């Protein structure tokens, strides 16, 4: 039995500039993100030949199929085809959070599944950057999903990092190394909140991608926020207020990319959060649901949590993961 463990990710600034129709026309895209200590586990095991079905796949539903082409889950189907898996196989997944919440779960699943399949078929450990590249290829090229590549790199490669997407399709991952004091201050200044509802990211992204060229002036500003954010968090004394201001300004621009990114409830929660001491924040992922994230000073965290709890919005702990995807356990 093989189990892979892959972190979800939180993106701070630069989202949208990792989409091909932006970075291919404007030289590069740039994103700052981190993997977090919430994970997706993929479990693989050889399937006994006494059962009629060749593949048994347990995720939010259970599939029992004889033919790989009849697998309904597109990521599972295309990963198995990509890896040329013809063996009888049992696969199951466990996730720390629901799907479609803005934490890059589909990409983390794709990365984790590929990682487990390489170990299953070849008994090989594949580099995290290669896993990210191949997972992005499966989702953006083979499945033609209207999305960028940041989630695959954000999940596959551990830690806080700046990811640059060049117009020649190369990707540079620059680790942002903080000392223990900086990490503690950074983590303690962030508070995430679960809105209580999920959304289909493809519908939000499809509209955004369609309008990317028209909105290029906003995206260039969003991309440029990465330099200021990186410079600030690399200081010995991180300016939490500046972090919040950058996210607030970026969020204001992001909402201009599509009418589907925010909604009345998210705007209400955001306004209440600012009134309750949050400095600035954003919706995570494509928008229109999932998790919200705010920068807030320590003295205002309790007030912020109590205020949003009245709106039935619960807090969620933010912690940086530094390992990235890995084969977690092998049982003979």
mmCIF file of C-alpha atoms in Angstrom:
data_model
loop_
_atom_site.group_PDB
_atom_site.id
_atom_site.type_symbol
_atom_site.label_atom_id
_atom_site.label_comp_id
_atom_site.label_asym_id
_atom_site.label_seq_id
_atom_site.Cartn_x
_atom_site.Cartn_y
_atom_site.Cartn_z
ATOM 1 C CA UNK A 1 0.000 0.000 0.000
ATOM 2 C CA UNK A 2 1.289 3.456 -0.894
ATOM 3 C CA UNK A 3 0.092 6.685 0.702
ATOM 4 C CA UNK A 4 1.051 10.123 -0.567
ATOM 5 C CA UNK A 5 0.586 13.255 1.519
ATOM 6 C CA UNK A 6 0.204 16.559 -0.316
ATOM 7 C CA UNK A 7 -0.436 19.966 1.280
ATOM 8 C CA UNK A 8 -3.079 22.424 0.207
ATOM 9 C CA UNK A 9 -1.935 25.957 -0.550
ATOM 10 C CA UNK A 10 -2.730 29.573 0.289
ATOM 11 C CA UNK A 11 -2.016 32.249 -2.307
ATOM 12 C CA UNK A 12 -1.314 35.779 -1.064
ATOM 13 C CA UNK A 13 -0.765 37.956 -4.140
ATOM 14 C CA UNK A 14 -0.409 37.575 -7.894
ATOM 15 C CA UNK A 15 -3.357 35.256 -8.578
ATOM 16 C CA UNK A 16 -4.537 35.402 -12.184
ATOM 17 C CA UNK A 17 -1.110 36.258 -13.578
ATOM 18 C CA UNK A 18 -0.244 32.534 -13.670
ATOM 19 C CA UNK A 19 -2.791 31.990 -16.447
ATOM 20 C CA UNK A 20 -1.243 31.458 -19.879
ATOM 21 C CA UNK A 21 -3.105 34.139 -21.796
ATOM 22 C CA UNK A 22 -1.634 36.699 -19.389
ATOM 23 C CA UNK A 23 1.984 35.613 -18.868
ATOM 24 C CA UNK A 24 2.468 34.666 -22.542
ATOM 25 C CA UNK A 25 1.580 38.217 -23.619
ATOM 26 C CA UNK A 26 3.074 40.209 -20.737
ATOM 27 C CA UNK A 27 6.456 38.452 -20.319
ATOM 28 C CA UNK A 28 5.755 36.734 -17.016
ATOM 29 C CA UNK A 29 3.347 36.165 -14.168
ATOM 30 C CA UNK A 30 4.250 36.137 -10.488
ATOM 31 C CA UNK A 31 2.585 34.670 -7.401
ATOM 32 C CA UNK A 32 3.504 34.442 -3.724
ATOM 33 C CA UNK A 33 2.016 31.441 -1.964
ATOM 34 C CA UNK A 34 2.690 28.815 0.654
ATOM 35 C CA UNK A 35 1.750 25.231 1.276
ATOM 36 C CA UNK A 36 -0.173 24.829 4.550
ATOM 37 C CA UNK A 37 -0.591 22.141 7.182
ATOM 38 C CA UNK A 38 -3.824 20.771 5.740
ATOM 39 C CA UNK A 39 -3.433 17.785 3.451
ATOM 40 C CA UNK A 40 -4.851 15.456 0.847
ATOM 41 C CA UNK A 41 -3.887 11.791 1.181
ATOM 42 C CA UNK A 42 -3.983 9.393 -1.766
ATOM 43 C CA UNK A 43 -3.950 5.668 -1.017
ATOM 44 C CA UNK A 44 -3.061 3.082 -3.673
ATOM 45 C CA UNK A 45 -3.203 -0.697 -3.411
ATOM 46 C CA UNK A 46 -3.090 -3.569 -5.884
ATOM 47 C CA UNK A 47 -6.566 -4.934 -6.606
ATOM 48 C CA UNK A 48 -7.368 -8.627 -6.295
ATOM 49 C CA UNK A 49 -8.358 -10.337 -9.556
ATOM 50 C CA UNK A 50 -11.309 -12.109 -7.924
ATOM 51 C CA UNK A 51 -13.408 -8.945 -8.273
ATOM 52 C CA UNK A 52 -15.213 -8.157 -11.491
ATOM 53 C CA UNK A 53 -14.207 -4.506 -11.710
ATOM 54 C CA UNK A 54 -10.619 -3.596 -12.582
ATOM 55 C CA UNK A 55 -10.539 -0.240 -10.779
ATOM 56 C CA UNK A 56 -12.211 0.603 -7.494
ATOM 57 C CA UNK A 57 -11.949 4.325 -6.783
ATOM 58 C CA UNK A 58 -13.135 5.884 -3.541
ATOM 59 C CA UNK A 59 -13.306 9.669 -3.295
ATOM 60 C CA UNK A 60 -16.539 11.652 -2.709
ATOM 61 C CA UNK A 61 -18.240 8.782 -4.512
ATOM 62 C CA UNK A 62 -17.191 5.206 -5.316
ATOM 63 C CA UNK A 63 -16.497 4.104 -8.871
ATOM 64 C CA UNK A 64 -16.201 0.467 -9.895
ATOM 65 C CA UNK A 65 -15.130 0.218 -13.532
ATOM 66 C CA UNK A 66 -13.545 -2.296 -15.899
ATOM 67 C CA UNK A 67 -12.274 0.195 -18.482
ATOM 68 C CA UNK A 68 -10.004 3.166 -17.728
ATOM 69 C CA UNK A 69 -11.863 5.292 -20.303
ATOM 70 C CA UNK A 70 -15.099 4.904 -18.337
ATOM 71 C CA UNK A 71 -13.720 6.498 -15.170
ATOM 72 C CA UNK A 72 -15.839 9.568 -14.435
ATOM 73 C CA UNK A 73 -13.344 11.475 -12.314
ATOM 74 C CA UNK A 74 -11.287 13.369 -14.935
ATOM 75 C CA UNK A 75 -8.111 13.741 -12.866
ATOM 76 C CA UNK A 76 -8.017 10.065 -11.918
ATOM 77 C CA UNK A 77 -8.776 8.977 -15.479
ATOM 78 C CA UNK A 78 -6.137 11.174 -17.110
ATOM 79 C CA UNK A 79 -3.457 10.473 -14.489
ATOM 80 C CA UNK A 80 -3.910 6.718 -14.961
ATOM 81 C CA UNK A 81 -3.765 7.140 -18.736
ATOM 82 C CA UNK A 82 -0.749 9.449 -18.487
ATOM 83 C CA UNK A 83 1.088 6.894 -16.349
ATOM 84 C CA UNK A 84 -0.106 3.994 -18.528
ATOM 85 C CA UNK A 85 -1.491 2.105 -15.543
ATOM 86 C CA UNK A 86 -3.004 -1.171 -16.721
ATOM 87 C CA UNK A 87 -2.810 -3.064 -13.426
ATOM 88 C CA UNK A 88 -5.866 -3.742 -11.305
ATOM 89 C CA UNK A 89 -5.955 -0.956 -8.750
ATOM 90 C CA UNK A 90 -7.702 0.264 -5.615
ATOM 91 C CA UNK A 91 -7.498 4.000 -4.885
ATOM 92 C CA UNK A 92 -8.921 6.081 -2.049
ATOM 93 C CA UNK A 93 -8.548 9.679 -0.895
ATOM 94 C CA UNK A 94 -8.837 11.517 2.408
ATOM 95 C CA UNK A 95 -8.844 15.303 2.651
ATOM 96 C CA UNK A 96 -8.559 17.604 5.671
ATOM 97 C CA UNK A 97 -10.943 20.128 4.076
ATOM 98 C CA UNK A 98 -13.829 19.949 1.564
ATOM 99 C CA UNK A 99 -13.205 20.353 -2.154
ATOM 100 C CA UNK A 100 -13.875 23.662 -3.961
ATOM 101 C CA UNK A 101 -12.871 25.868 -1.032
ATOM 102 C CA UNK A 102 -10.110 27.946 -2.648
ATOM 103 C CA UNK A 103 -7.147 25.992 -1.255
ATOM 104 C CA UNK A 104 -6.140 24.327 -4.525
ATOM 105 C CA UNK A 105 -7.553 20.905 -3.671
ATOM 106 C CA UNK A 106 -7.945 19.591 -7.231
ATOM 107 C CA UNK A 107 -4.332 20.450 -8.059
ATOM 108 C CA UNK A 108 -3.054 19.016 -4.771
ATOM 109 C CA UNK A 109 -4.972 15.829 -5.547
ATOM 110 C CA UNK A 110 -3.466 15.653 -9.046
ATOM 111 C CA UNK A 111 0.069 16.186 -7.657
ATOM 112 C CA UNK A 112 -0.464 13.628 -4.886
ATOM 113 C CA UNK A 113 -1.945 11.031 -7.218
ATOM 114 C CA UNK A 114 0.977 11.341 -9.650
ATOM 115 C CA UNK A 115 3.439 11.085 -6.771
ATOM 116 C CA UNK A 116 1.798 7.886 -5.515
ATOM 117 C CA UNK A 117 1.530 6.416 -9.021
ATOM 118 C CA UNK A 118 5.241 6.937 -9.751
ATOM 119 C CA UNK A 119 6.098 5.123 -6.533
ATOM 120 C CA UNK A 120 3.531 2.398 -7.271
ATOM 121 C CA UNK A 121 4.653 1.723 -10.835
ATOM 122 C CA UNK A 122 8.384 2.472 -10.789
ATOM 123 C CA UNK A 123 9.277 2.593 -7.083
ATOM 124 C CA UNK A 124 10.774 6.019 -7.820
ATOM 125 C CA UNK A 125 10.746 9.340 -6.011
ATOM 126 C CA UNK A 126 10.092 12.117 -8.531
ATOM 127 C CA UNK A 127 11.208 15.712 -7.953
ATOM 128 C CA UNK A 128 8.525 18.028 -6.630
ATOM 129 C CA UNK A 129 9.025 20.493 -9.473
ATOM 130 C CA UNK A 130 8.534 17.744 -12.066
ATOM 131 C CA UNK A 131 5.354 16.590 -10.330
ATOM 132 C CA UNK A 132 4.068 20.174 -10.380
ATOM 133 C CA UNK A 133 4.871 20.557 -14.084
ATOM 134 C CA UNK A 134 3.194 17.276 -15.054
ATOM 135 C CA UNK A 135 0.123 17.899 -12.880
ATOM 136 C CA UNK A 136 -0.270 21.358 -14.440
ATOM 137 C CA UNK A 137 0.024 19.778 -17.896
ATOM 138 C CA UNK A 138 -2.744 17.292 -17.100
ATOM 139 C CA UNK A 139 -5.162 19.910 -15.790
ATOM 140 C CA UNK A 140 -4.455 22.810 -18.161
ATOM 141 C CA UNK A 141 -3.463 21.051 -21.407
ATOM 142 C CA UNK A 142 -5.076 17.603 -21.380
ATOM 143 C CA UNK A 143 -8.249 18.535 -19.474
ATOM 144 C CA UNK A 144 -8.202 22.108 -20.834
ATOM 145 C CA UNK A 145 -9.376 23.580 -17.554
ATOM 146 C CA UNK A 146 -9.505 27.402 -17.418
ATOM 147 C CA UNK A 147 -6.871 27.764 -14.723
ATOM 148 C CA UNK A 148 -3.285 28.742 -14.086
ATOM 149 C CA UNK A 149 -0.336 26.729 -12.833
ATOM 150 C CA UNK A 150 0.265 28.248 -9.418
ATOM 151 C CA UNK A 151 -1.741 25.665 -7.438
ATOM 152 C CA UNK A 152 0.343 22.737 -8.670
ATOM 153 C CA UNK A 153 3.621 24.395 -7.687
ATOM 154 C CA UNK A 154 2.138 25.786 -4.472
ATOM 155 C CA UNK A 155 1.133 22.296 -3.318
ATOM 156 C CA UNK A 156 3.995 20.216 -4.706
ATOM 157 C CA UNK A 157 6.796 22.377 -3.296
ATOM 158 C CA UNK A 158 6.734 23.107 0.410
ATOM 159 C CA UNK A 159 7.125 26.419 2.168
ATOM 160 C CA UNK A 160 6.632 30.098 1.477
ATOM 161 C CA UNK A 161 7.747 30.971 -2.046
ATOM 162 C CA UNK A 162 7.603 33.317 -5.004
ATOM 163 C CA UNK A 163 6.726 31.513 -8.237
ATOM 164 C CA UNK A 164 7.441 33.156 -11.591
ATOM 165 C CA UNK A 165 5.777 31.912 -14.798
ATOM 166 C CA UNK A 166 7.679 32.965 -17.912
ATOM 167 C CA UNK A 167 6.346 33.345 -21.434
ATOM 168 C CA UNK A 168 8.551 30.455 -22.644
ATOM 169 C CA UNK A 169 6.646 28.145 -20.226
ATOM 170 C CA UNK A 170 9.563 27.854 -17.810
ATOM 171 C CA UNK A 171 8.820 28.277 -14.112
ATOM 172 C CA UNK A 172 11.130 29.600 -11.393
ATOM 173 C CA UNK A 173 10.455 28.806 -7.741
ATOM 174 C CA UNK A 174 12.191 31.118 -5.286
ATOM 175 C CA UNK A 175 11.971 30.055 -1.653
ATOM 176 C CA UNK A 176 11.377 32.886 0.838
ATOM 177 C CA UNK A 177 13.343 31.760 3.852
ATOM 178 C CA UNK A 178 12.271 33.284 7.153
ATOM 179 C CA UNK A 179 13.828 32.726 10.549
ATOM 180 C CA UNK A 180 11.776 31.310 13.423
ATOM 181 C CA UNK A 181 10.865 34.744 14.795
ATOM 182 C CA UNK A 182 9.697 35.955 11.378
ATOM 183 C CA UNK A 183 7.657 32.787 10.791
ATOM 184 C CA UNK A 184 5.933 33.091 14.164
ATOM 185 C CA UNK A 185 5.027 36.727 13.531
ATOM 186 C CA UNK A 186 3.842 35.982 10.006
ATOM 187 C CA UNK A 187 1.709 32.968 10.998
ATOM 188 C CA UNK A 188 0.236 34.743 14.031
ATOM 189 C CA UNK A 189 -0.810 37.726 11.925
ATOM 190 C CA UNK A 190 -2.972 35.608 9.616
ATOM 191 C CA UNK A 191 -6.488 34.441 10.346
ATOM 192 C CA UNK A 192 -8.480 32.303 7.936
ATOM 193 C CA UNK A 193 -12.270 31.904 7.981
ATOM 194 C CA UNK A 194 -14.528 29.287 6.449
ATOM 195 C CA UNK A 195 -17.519 30.926 4.757
ATOM 196 C CA UNK A 196 -19.542 27.712 4.956
ATOM 197 C CA UNK A 197 -20.152 27.309 1.246
ATOM 198 C CA UNK A 198 -18.198 25.966 -1.706
ATOM 199 C CA UNK A 199 -18.203 27.008 -5.345
ATOM 200 C CA UNK A 200 -17.242 25.575 -8.725
ATOM 201 C CA UNK A 201 -13.995 27.377 -9.568
ATOM 202 C CA UNK A 202 -14.219 26.615 -13.306
ATOM 203 C CA UNK A 203 -17.244 28.858 -13.842
ATOM 204 C CA UNK A 204 -15.519 31.748 -12.036
ATOM 205 C CA UNK A 205 -12.194 31.217 -13.824
ATOM 206 C CA UNK A 206 -13.756 30.796 -17.255
ATOM 207 C CA UNK A 207 -15.156 34.309 -17.095
ATOM 208 C CA UNK A 208 -11.910 35.708 -15.689
ATOM 209 C CA UNK A 209 -9.741 34.052 -18.350
ATOM 210 C CA UNK A 210 -12.043 35.371 -21.058
ATOM 211 C CA UNK A 211 -11.506 38.916 -19.781
ATOM 212 C CA UNK A 212 -7.800 38.665 -18.914
ATOM 213 C CA UNK A 213 -6.491 40.745 -21.817
ATOM 214 C CA UNK A 214 -9.118 43.417 -21.283
ATOM 215 C CA UNK A 215 -8.178 43.453 -17.600
ATOM 216 C CA UNK A 216 -4.414 43.333 -18.178
ATOM 217 C CA UNK A 217 -3.810 46.726 -16.528
ATOM 218 C CA UNK A 218 -5.303 45.374 -13.293
ATOM 219 C CA UNK A 219 -3.341 42.130 -13.537
ATOM 220 C CA UNK A 220 -0.061 43.983 -14.066
ATOM 221 C CA UNK A 221 -0.697 45.881 -10.816
ATOM 222 C CA UNK A 222 -1.601 42.601 -9.077
ATOM 223 C CA UNK A 223 1.628 41.031 -10.353
ATOM 224 C CA UNK A 224 3.659 44.002 -9.127
ATOM 225 C CA UNK A 225 2.275 43.630 -5.600
ATOM 226 C CA UNK A 226 4.425 40.483 -5.316
ATOM 227 C CA UNK A 227 7.663 42.475 -5.149
ATOM 228 C CA UNK A 228 6.378 44.707 -2.341
ATOM 229 C CA UNK A 229 4.946 41.767 -0.419
ATOM 230 C CA UNK A 230 8.153 39.735 -0.737
ATOM 231 C CA UNK A 231 10.318 42.672 0.325
ATOM 232 C CA UNK A 232 8.175 43.325 3.392
ATOM 233 C CA UNK A 233 7.944 39.752 4.684
ATOM 234 C CA UNK A 234 11.697 39.314 4.241
ATOM 235 C CA UNK A 235 12.408 42.093 6.762
ATOM 236 C CA UNK A 236 13.538 41.210 10.277
ATOM 237 C CA UNK A 237 10.592 43.234 11.546
ATOM 238 C CA UNK A 238 7.670 42.404 9.250
ATOM 239 C CA UNK A 239 5.161 45.248 8.846
ATOM 240 C CA UNK A 240 1.810 43.500 9.340
ATOM 241 C CA UNK A 241 -0.105 46.658 8.421
ATOM 242 C CA UNK A 242 1.668 46.817 5.057
ATOM 243 C CA UNK A 243 0.848 43.139 4.398
ATOM 244 C CA UNK A 244 -2.803 43.864 5.083
ATOM 245 C CA UNK A 245 -2.809 46.965 2.907
ATOM 246 C CA UNK A 246 -1.261 45.078 -0.017
ATOM 247 C CA UNK A 247 -3.897 42.341 0.244
ATOM 248 C CA UNK A 248 -6.677 44.901 0.547
ATOM 249 C CA UNK A 249 -5.511 46.771 -2.565
ATOM 250 C CA UNK A 250 -5.028 43.512 -4.463
ATOM 251 C CA UNK A 251 -8.508 42.301 -3.464
ATOM 252 C CA UNK A 252 -10.059 45.542 -4.715
ATOM 253 C CA UNK A 253 -8.405 45.007 -8.114
ATOM 254 C CA UNK A 254 -9.209 41.289 -8.221
ATOM 255 C CA UNK A 255 -12.937 42.008 -7.866
ATOM 256 C CA UNK A 256 -12.721 44.046 -11.075
ATOM 257 C CA UNK A 257 -11.612 40.979 -13.061
ATOM 258 C CA UNK A 258 -15.035 39.331 -12.959
ATOM 259 C CA UNK A 259 -18.476 39.868 -11.461
ATOM 260 C CA UNK A 260 -18.339 36.293 -10.142
ATOM 261 C CA UNK A 261 -15.352 36.721 -7.816
ATOM 262 C CA UNK A 262 -17.291 38.191 -4.905
ATOM 263 C CA UNK A 263 -20.940 38.266 -3.824
ATOM 264 C CA UNK A 264 -23.150 40.044 -1.312
ATOM 265 C CA UNK A 265 -22.326 37.691 1.564
ATOM 266 C CA UNK A 266 -18.554 37.804 0.990
ATOM 267 C CA UNK A 267 -18.672 41.614 0.792
ATOM 268 C CA UNK A 268 -20.663 41.682 4.035
ATOM 269 C CA UNK A 269 -18.168 39.411 5.809
ATOM 270 C CA UNK A 270 -15.217 41.416 4.482
ATOM 271 C CA UNK A 271 -16.693 44.748 5.620
ATOM 272 C CA UNK A 272 -17.486 43.323 9.064
ATOM 273 C CA UNK A 273 -13.931 41.968 9.353
ATOM 274 C CA UNK A 274 -12.384 45.370 8.594
ATOM 275 C CA UNK A 275 -14.711 47.016 11.112
ATOM 276 C CA UNK A 276 -13.597 44.426 13.688
ATOM 277 C CA UNK A 277 -9.873 45.088 13.391
ATOM 278 C CA UNK A 278 -8.688 43.185 10.295
ATOM 279 C CA UNK A 279 -6.215 45.233 8.251
ATOM 280 C CA UNK A 280 -6.919 43.652 4.877
ATOM 281 C CA UNK A 281 -7.580 40.322 3.248
ATOM 282 C CA UNK A 282 -8.983 38.399 0.310
ATOM 283 C CA UNK A 283 -11.027 35.416 -0.766
ATOM 284 C CA UNK A 284 -8.797 32.425 -1.448
ATOM 285 C CA UNK A 285 -8.806 30.738 -4.839
ATOM 286 C CA UNK A 286 -11.032 31.732 -7.738
ATOM 287 C CA UNK A 287 -13.580 33.475 -5.522
ATOM 288 C CA UNK A 288 -17.323 33.398 -4.806
ATOM 289 C CA UNK A 289 -16.956 31.049 -1.807
ATOM 290 C CA UNK A 290 -14.579 28.960 0.238
ATOM 291 C CA UNK A 291 -12.094 30.546 2.652
ATOM 292 C CA UNK A 292 -11.375 34.166 3.456
ATOM 293 C CA UNK A 293 -7.995 35.238 4.824
ATOM 294 C CA UNK A 294 -7.087 38.386 6.743
ATOM 295 C CA UNK A 295 -4.020 40.016 8.221
ATOM 296 C CA UNK A 296 -4.814 41.177 11.744
ATOM 297 C CA UNK A 297 -2.815 42.342 14.732
ATOM 298 C CA UNK A 298 -2.677 39.966 17.697
ATOM 299 C CA UNK A 299 -4.653 42.336 19.936
ATOM 300 C CA UNK A 300 -7.618 42.289 17.516
ATOM 301 C CA UNK A 301 -7.810 38.547 16.753
ATOM 302 C CA UNK A 302 -10.337 37.664 19.474
ATOM 303 C CA UNK A 303 -12.618 40.546 18.497
ATOM 304 C CA UNK A 304 -12.401 39.537 14.829
ATOM 305 C CA UNK A 305 -13.273 35.894 15.544
ATOM 306 C CA UNK A 306 -16.245 36.820 17.758
ATOM 307 C CA UNK A 307 -17.622 39.306 15.226
ATOM 308 C CA UNK A 308 -17.485 36.889 12.286
ATOM 309 C CA UNK A 309 -18.838 34.008 14.348
ATOM 310 C CA UNK A 310 -22.062 36.028 14.646
ATOM 311 C CA UNK A 311 -22.265 35.755 10.837
ATOM 312 C CA UNK A 312 -21.743 31.964 11.155
ATOM 313 C CA UNK A 313 -18.206 32.233 9.809
ATOM 314 C CA UNK A 314 -15.748 30.067 11.735
ATOM 315 C CA UNK A 315 -11.995 30.573 12.110
ATOM 316 C CA UNK A 316 -9.443 28.147 10.696
ATOM 317 C CA UNK A 317 -5.832 27.833 11.862
ATOM 318 C CA UNK A 318 -3.084 28.872 9.432
ATOM 319 C CA UNK A 319 0.268 27.069 9.646
ATOM 320 C CA UNK A 320 2.996 26.852 6.980
ATOM 321 C CA UNK A 321 3.969 23.414 5.644
ATOM 322 C CA UNK A 322 7.623 23.096 4.668
ATOM 323 C CA UNK A 323 7.712 19.591 3.185
ATOM 324 C CA UNK A 324 5.530 19.676 0.060
ATOM 325 C CA UNK A 325 4.237 16.469 -1.468
ATOM 326 C CA UNK A 326 5.807 13.198 -0.376
ATOM 327 C CA UNK A 327 5.164 9.481 -0.269
ATOM 328 C CA UNK A 328 4.026 9.284 3.308
ATOM 329 C CA UNK A 329 3.974 5.578 3.958
ATOM 330 C CA UNK A 330 4.542 2.272 2.220
ATOM 331 C CA UNK A 331 3.091 -0.936 3.660
ATOM 332 C CA UNK A 332 4.020 -4.247 2.078
#
